[in-house]
mmCIF file of C-alpha atoms in Angstrom:
data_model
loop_
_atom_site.group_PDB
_atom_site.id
_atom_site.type_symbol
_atom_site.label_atom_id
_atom_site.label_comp_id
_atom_site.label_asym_id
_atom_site.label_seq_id
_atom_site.Cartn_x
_atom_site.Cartn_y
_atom_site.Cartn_z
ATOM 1 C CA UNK A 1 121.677 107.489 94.567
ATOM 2 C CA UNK A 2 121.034 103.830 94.848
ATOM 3 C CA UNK A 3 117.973 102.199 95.114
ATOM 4 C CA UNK A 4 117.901 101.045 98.262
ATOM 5 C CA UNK A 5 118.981 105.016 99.521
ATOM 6 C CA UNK A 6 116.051 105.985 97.662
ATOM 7 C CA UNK A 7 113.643 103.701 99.066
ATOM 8 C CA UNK A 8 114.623 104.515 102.673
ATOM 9 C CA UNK A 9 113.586 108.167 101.734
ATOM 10 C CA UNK A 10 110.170 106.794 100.700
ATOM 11 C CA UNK A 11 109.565 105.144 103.399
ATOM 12 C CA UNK A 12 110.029 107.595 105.843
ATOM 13 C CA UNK A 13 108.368 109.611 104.031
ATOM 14 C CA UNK A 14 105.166 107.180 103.995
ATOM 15 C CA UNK A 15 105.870 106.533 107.697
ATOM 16 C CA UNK A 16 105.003 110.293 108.616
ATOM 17 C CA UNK A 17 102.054 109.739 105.960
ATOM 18 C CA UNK A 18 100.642 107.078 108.011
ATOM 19 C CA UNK A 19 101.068 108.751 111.105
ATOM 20 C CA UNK A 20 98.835 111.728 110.695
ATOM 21 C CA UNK A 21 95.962 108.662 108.776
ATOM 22 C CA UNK A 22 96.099 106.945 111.839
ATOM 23 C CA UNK A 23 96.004 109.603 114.676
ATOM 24 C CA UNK A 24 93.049 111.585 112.447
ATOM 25 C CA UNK A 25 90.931 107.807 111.957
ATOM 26 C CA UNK A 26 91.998 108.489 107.866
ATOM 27 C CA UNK A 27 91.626 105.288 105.414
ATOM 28 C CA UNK A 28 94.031 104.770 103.028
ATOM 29 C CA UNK A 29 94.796 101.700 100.854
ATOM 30 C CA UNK A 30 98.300 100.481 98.915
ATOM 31 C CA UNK A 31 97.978 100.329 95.305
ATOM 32 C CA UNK A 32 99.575 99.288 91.849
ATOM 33 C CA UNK A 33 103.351 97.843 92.657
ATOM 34 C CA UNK A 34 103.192 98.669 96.705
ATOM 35 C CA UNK A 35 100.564 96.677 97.433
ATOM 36 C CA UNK A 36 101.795 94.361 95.043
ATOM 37 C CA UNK A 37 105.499 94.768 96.893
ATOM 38 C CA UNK A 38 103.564 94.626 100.362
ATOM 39 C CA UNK A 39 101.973 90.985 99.491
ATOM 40 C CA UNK A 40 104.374 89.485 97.630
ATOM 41 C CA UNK A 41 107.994 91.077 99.032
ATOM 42 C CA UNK A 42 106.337 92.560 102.554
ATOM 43 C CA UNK A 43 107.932 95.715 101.280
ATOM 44 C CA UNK A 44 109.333 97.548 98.166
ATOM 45 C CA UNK A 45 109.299 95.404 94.727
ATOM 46 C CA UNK A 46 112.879 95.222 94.679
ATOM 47 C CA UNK A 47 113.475 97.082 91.885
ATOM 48 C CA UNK A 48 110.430 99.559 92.338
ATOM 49 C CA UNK A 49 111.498 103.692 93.027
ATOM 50 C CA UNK A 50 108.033 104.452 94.239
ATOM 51 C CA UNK A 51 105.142 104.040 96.968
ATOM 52 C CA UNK A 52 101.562 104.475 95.982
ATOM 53 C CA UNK A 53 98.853 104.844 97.944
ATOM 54 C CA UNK A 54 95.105 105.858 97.375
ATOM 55 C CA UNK A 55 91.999 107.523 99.783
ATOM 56 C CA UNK A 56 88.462 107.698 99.500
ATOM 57 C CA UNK A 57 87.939 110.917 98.433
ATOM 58 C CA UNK A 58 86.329 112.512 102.005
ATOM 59 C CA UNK A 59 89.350 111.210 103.709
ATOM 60 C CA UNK A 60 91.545 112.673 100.896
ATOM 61 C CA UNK A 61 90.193 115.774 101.690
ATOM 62 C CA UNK A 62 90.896 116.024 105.105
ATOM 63 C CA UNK A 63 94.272 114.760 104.579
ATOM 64 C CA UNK A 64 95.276 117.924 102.435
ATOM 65 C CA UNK A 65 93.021 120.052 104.831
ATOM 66 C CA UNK A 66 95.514 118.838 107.302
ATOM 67 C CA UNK A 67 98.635 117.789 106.634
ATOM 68 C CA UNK A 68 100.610 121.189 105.969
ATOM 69 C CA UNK A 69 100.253 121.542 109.442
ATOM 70 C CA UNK A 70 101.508 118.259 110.392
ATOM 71 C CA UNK A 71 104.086 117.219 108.147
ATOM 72 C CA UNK A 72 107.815 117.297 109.817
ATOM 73 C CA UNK A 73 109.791 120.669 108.229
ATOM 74 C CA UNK A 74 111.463 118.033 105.699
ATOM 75 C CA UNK A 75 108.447 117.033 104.446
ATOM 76 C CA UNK A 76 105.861 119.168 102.199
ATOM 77 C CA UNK A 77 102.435 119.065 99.704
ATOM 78 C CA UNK A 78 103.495 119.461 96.808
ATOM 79 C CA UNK A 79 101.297 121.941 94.678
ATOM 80 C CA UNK A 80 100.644 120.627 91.208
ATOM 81 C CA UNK A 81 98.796 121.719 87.957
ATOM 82 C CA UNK A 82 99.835 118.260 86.168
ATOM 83 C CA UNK A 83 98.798 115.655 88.653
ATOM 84 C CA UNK A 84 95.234 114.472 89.085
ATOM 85 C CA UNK A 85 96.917 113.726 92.537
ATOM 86 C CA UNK A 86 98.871 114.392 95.963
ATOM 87 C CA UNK A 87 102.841 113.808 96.164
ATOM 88 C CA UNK A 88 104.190 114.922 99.519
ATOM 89 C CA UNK A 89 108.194 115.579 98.857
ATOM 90 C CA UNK A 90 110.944 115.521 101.111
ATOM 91 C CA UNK A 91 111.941 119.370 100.456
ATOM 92 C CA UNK A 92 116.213 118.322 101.667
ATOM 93 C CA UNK A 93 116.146 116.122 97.937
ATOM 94 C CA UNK A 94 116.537 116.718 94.705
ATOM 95 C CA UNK A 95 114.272 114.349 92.058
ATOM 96 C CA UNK A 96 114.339 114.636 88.351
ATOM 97 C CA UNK A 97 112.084 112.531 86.467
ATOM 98 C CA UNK A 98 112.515 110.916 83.290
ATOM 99 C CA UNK A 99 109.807 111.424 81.943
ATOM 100 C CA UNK A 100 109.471 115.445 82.565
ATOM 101 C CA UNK A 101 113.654 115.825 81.332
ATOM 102 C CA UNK A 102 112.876 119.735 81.051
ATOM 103 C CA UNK A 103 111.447 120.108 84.072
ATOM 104 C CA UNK A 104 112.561 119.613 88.116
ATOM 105 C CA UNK A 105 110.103 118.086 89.870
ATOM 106 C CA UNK A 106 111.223 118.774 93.808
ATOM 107 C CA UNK A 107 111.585 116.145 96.080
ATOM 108 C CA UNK A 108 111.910 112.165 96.205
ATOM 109 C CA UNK A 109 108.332 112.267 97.101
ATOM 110 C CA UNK A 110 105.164 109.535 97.299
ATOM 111 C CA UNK A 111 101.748 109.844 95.269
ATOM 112 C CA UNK A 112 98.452 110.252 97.272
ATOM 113 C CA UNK A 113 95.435 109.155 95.290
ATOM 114 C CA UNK A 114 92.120 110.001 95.816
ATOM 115 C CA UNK A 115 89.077 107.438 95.085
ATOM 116 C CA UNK A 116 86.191 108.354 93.794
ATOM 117 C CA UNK A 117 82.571 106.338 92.737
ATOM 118 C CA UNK A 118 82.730 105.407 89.261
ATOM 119 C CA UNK A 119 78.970 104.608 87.364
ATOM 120 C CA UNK A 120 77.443 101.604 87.214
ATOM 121 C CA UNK A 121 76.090 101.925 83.609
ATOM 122 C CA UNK A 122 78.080 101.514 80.884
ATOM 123 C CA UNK A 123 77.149 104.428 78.919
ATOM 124 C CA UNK A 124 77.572 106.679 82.069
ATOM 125 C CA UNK A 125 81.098 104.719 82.372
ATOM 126 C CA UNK A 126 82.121 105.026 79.163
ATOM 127 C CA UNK A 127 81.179 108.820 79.053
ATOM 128 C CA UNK A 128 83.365 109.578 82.000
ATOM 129 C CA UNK A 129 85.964 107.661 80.512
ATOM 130 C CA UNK A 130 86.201 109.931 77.154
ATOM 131 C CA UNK A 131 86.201 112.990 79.690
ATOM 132 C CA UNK A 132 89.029 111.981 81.414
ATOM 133 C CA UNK A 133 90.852 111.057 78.195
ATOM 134 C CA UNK A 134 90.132 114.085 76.441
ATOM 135 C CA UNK A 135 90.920 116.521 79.592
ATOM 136 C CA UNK A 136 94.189 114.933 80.032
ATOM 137 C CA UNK A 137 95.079 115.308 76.558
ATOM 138 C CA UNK A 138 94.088 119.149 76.771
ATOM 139 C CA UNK A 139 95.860 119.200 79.985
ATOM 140 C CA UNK A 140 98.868 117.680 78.484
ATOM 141 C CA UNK A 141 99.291 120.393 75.777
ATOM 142 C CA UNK A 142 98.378 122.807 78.012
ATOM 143 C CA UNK A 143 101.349 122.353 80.785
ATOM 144 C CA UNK A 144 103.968 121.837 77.550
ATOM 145 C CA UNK A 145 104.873 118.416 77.198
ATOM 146 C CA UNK A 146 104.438 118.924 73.482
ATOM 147 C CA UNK A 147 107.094 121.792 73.654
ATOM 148 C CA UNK A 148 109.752 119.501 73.046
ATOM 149 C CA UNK A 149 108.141 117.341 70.482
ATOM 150 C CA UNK A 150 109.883 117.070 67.549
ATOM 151 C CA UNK A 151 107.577 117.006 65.656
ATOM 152 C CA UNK A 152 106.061 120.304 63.953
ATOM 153 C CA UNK A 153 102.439 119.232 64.852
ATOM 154 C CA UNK A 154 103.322 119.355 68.130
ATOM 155 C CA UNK A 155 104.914 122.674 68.425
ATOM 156 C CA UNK A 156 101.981 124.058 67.055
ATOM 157 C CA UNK A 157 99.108 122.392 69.609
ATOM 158 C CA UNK A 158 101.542 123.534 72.279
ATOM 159 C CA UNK A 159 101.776 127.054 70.935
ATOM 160 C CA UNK A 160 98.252 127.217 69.896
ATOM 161 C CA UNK A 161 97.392 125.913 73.643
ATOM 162 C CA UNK A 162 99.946 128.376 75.399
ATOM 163 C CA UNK A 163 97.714 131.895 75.374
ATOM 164 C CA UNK A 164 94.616 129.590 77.162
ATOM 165 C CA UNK A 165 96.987 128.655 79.861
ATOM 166 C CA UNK A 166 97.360 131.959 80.069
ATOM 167 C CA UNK A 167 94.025 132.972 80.841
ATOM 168 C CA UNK A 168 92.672 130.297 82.367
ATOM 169 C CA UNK A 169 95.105 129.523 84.890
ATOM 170 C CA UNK A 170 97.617 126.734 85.979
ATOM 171 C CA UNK A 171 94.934 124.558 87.844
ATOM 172 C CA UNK A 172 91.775 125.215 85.568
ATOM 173 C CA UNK A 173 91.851 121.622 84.306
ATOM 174 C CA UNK A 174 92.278 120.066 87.404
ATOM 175 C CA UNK A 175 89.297 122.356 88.869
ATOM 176 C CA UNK A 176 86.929 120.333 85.430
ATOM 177 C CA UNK A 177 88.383 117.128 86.786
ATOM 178 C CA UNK A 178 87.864 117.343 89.761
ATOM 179 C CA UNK A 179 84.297 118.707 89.087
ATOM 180 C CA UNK A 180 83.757 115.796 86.918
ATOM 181 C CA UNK A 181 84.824 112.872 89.151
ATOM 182 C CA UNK A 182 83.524 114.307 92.562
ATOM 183 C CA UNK A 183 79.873 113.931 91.068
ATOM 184 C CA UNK A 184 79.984 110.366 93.268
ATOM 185 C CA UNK A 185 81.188 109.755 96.213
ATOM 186 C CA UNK A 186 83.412 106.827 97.482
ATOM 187 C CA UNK A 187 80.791 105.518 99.997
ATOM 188 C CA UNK A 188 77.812 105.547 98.197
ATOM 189 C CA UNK A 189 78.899 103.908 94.917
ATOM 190 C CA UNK A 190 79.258 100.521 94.003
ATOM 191 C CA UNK A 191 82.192 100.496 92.241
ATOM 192 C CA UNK A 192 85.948 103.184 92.193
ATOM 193 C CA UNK A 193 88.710 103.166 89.942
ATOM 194 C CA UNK A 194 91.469 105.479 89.301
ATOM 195 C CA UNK A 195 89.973 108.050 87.942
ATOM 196 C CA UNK A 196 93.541 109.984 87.387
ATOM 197 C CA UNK A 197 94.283 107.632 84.873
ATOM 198 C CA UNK A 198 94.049 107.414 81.028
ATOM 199 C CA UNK A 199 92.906 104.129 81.874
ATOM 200 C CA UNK A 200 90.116 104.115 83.521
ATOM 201 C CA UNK A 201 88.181 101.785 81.606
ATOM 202 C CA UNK A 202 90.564 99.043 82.556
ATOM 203 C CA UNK A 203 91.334 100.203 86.443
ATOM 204 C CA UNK A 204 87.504 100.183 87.817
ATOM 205 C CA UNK A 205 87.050 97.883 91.080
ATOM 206 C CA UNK A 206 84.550 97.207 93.056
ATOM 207 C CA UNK A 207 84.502 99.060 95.987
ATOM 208 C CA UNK A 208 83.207 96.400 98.387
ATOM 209 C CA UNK A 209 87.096 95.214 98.054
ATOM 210 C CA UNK A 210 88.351 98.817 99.366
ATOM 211 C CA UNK A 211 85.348 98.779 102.829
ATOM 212 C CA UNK A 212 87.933 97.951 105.158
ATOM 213 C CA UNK A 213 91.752 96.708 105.300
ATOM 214 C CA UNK A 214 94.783 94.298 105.910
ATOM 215 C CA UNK A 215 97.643 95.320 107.421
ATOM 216 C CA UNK A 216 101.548 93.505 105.567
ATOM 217 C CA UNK A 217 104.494 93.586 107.051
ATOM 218 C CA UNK A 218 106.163 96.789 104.964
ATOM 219 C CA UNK A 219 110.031 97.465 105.002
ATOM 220 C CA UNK A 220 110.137 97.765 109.070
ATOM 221 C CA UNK A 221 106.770 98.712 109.099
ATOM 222 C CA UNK A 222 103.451 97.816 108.214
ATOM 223 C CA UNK A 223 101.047 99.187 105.737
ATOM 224 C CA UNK A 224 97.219 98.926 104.711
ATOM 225 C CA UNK A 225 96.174 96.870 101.538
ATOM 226 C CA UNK A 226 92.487 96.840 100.540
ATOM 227 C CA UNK A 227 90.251 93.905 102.380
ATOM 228 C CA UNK A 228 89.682 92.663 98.766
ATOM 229 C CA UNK A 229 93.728 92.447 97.940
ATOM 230 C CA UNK A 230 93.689 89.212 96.092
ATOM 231 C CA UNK A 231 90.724 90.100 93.724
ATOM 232 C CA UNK A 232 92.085 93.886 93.302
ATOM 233 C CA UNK A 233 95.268 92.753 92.251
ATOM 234 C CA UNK A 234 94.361 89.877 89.789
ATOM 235 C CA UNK A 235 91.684 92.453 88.642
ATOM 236 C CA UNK A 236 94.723 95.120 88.222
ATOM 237 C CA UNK A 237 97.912 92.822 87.275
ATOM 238 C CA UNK A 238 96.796 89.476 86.747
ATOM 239 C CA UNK A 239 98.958 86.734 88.031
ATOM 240 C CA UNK A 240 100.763 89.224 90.442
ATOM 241 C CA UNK A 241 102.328 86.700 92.609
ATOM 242 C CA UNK A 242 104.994 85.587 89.283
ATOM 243 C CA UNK A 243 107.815 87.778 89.250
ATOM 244 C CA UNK A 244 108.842 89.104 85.906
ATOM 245 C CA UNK A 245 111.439 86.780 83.852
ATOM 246 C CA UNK A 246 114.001 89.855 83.694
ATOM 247 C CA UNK A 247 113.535 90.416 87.471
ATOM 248 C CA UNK A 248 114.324 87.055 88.136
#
């Protein structure tokens, strides 16, 4: 599949997305390379093979709450024990990522992120910080990434992991995360981040940028980037508007 083919699937499958945000009043913001791609290319990074986009975590919510009933037959939720997120698939595809070799993933699909309030204090950011590290790493043994480690160490945290899974169940460590996170709201915090990522530490915005939006012209359609765009992405990337030398 070329690039292009695969970023047609995307978007449709972002248009339907937006639909159901917009007829239910639901915010949602582009993030990482799409909202770079909206600003800079008003529409895919060339060379990008995926759409991003984040909620506040009470629209998030609702989303999931309502979606499954609203999605077109192609499209579907996809149910995950190894992502701190959404990804709603096109069911007709076929996706393998590189990543995950040993496992099929379903669908070409798009990520739905939820935001949550992230401390003001240091020590209260740094502690939530080390949680989300160290559940991820658990989480990563857990779900058998290290299975096909080639290393002996490996082997043996997977193995020694493997009769937990067991009895804890496939989504117990996304239950603690999202028990950990959910302790502040979007609304009522000064400041989000992506709290499904290793790096939260260097991924925390204010959330004053992320009140309200702007729409770019997307593909042929449009899409919502965060009020605060500019600051967000030089926070996030830096000089976003250069395009990389190998790109060029």
């Amino acid at each position: 599949m070329q690039n292009k083919e695969l970023q047609d699937i995307i978007l449709d499958i972002f248009i339907h997305v937006k639909e159901i945000c917009e007829r239910h009043r639901l915010r949602y913001f582009a993030i990482g390379g799409t909202c770079i791609g909206a600003v800079r290319h008003q529409g895919f990074i060339p060379w990008d093979d995926d759409l991003d986009i984040a909620m506040p975590d009470r629209d998030y919510e609702e989303f999931l709450r309502i979606a499954p009933d609203e999605l077109p037959g192609h499209l579907a939720v996809m149910d995950s024990d190894t992502q701190m997120c959404t990804k709603i698939h096109n069911i007709n595809t076929t996706l393998i990522e590189v990543w995950t070799p040993h496992k099929c993933n379903g669908g070409v699909f798009i990520d739905i992120m939820p935001f949550y309030g992230v401390p003001e204090g240091k020590r209260e950011r740094l502690l939530l910080c080390c949680k989300i590290k160290i559940l991820k790493k658990l989480q990563d043994k857990q779900v058998g990434r290290l299975r096909d480690n080639a290393r002996l160490r490996g082997k043996l945290l997977w193995l020694a992991m493997k009769p937990f899974h067991c009895v804890a169940g496939r989504h117990f460590y996304r239950k603690l995360w999202t028990r950990i996170v959910s302790e502040r709201d979007f609304d009522s915090s000064r400041y989000t981040g992506f709290t499904w990522s290793y790096h939260l530490e260097k991924r925390i915005f204010e959330r004053a940028w992320f009140d309200s939006y702007e729409e770019f012209p997307f593909e042929r359609t449009v899409i919502r980037c965060p009020a605060g765009w500019d600051a967000y992405l030089t926070k996030h990337f830096g000089d976003y508007l250069a395009i990389p030398p190998r790109c060029e």
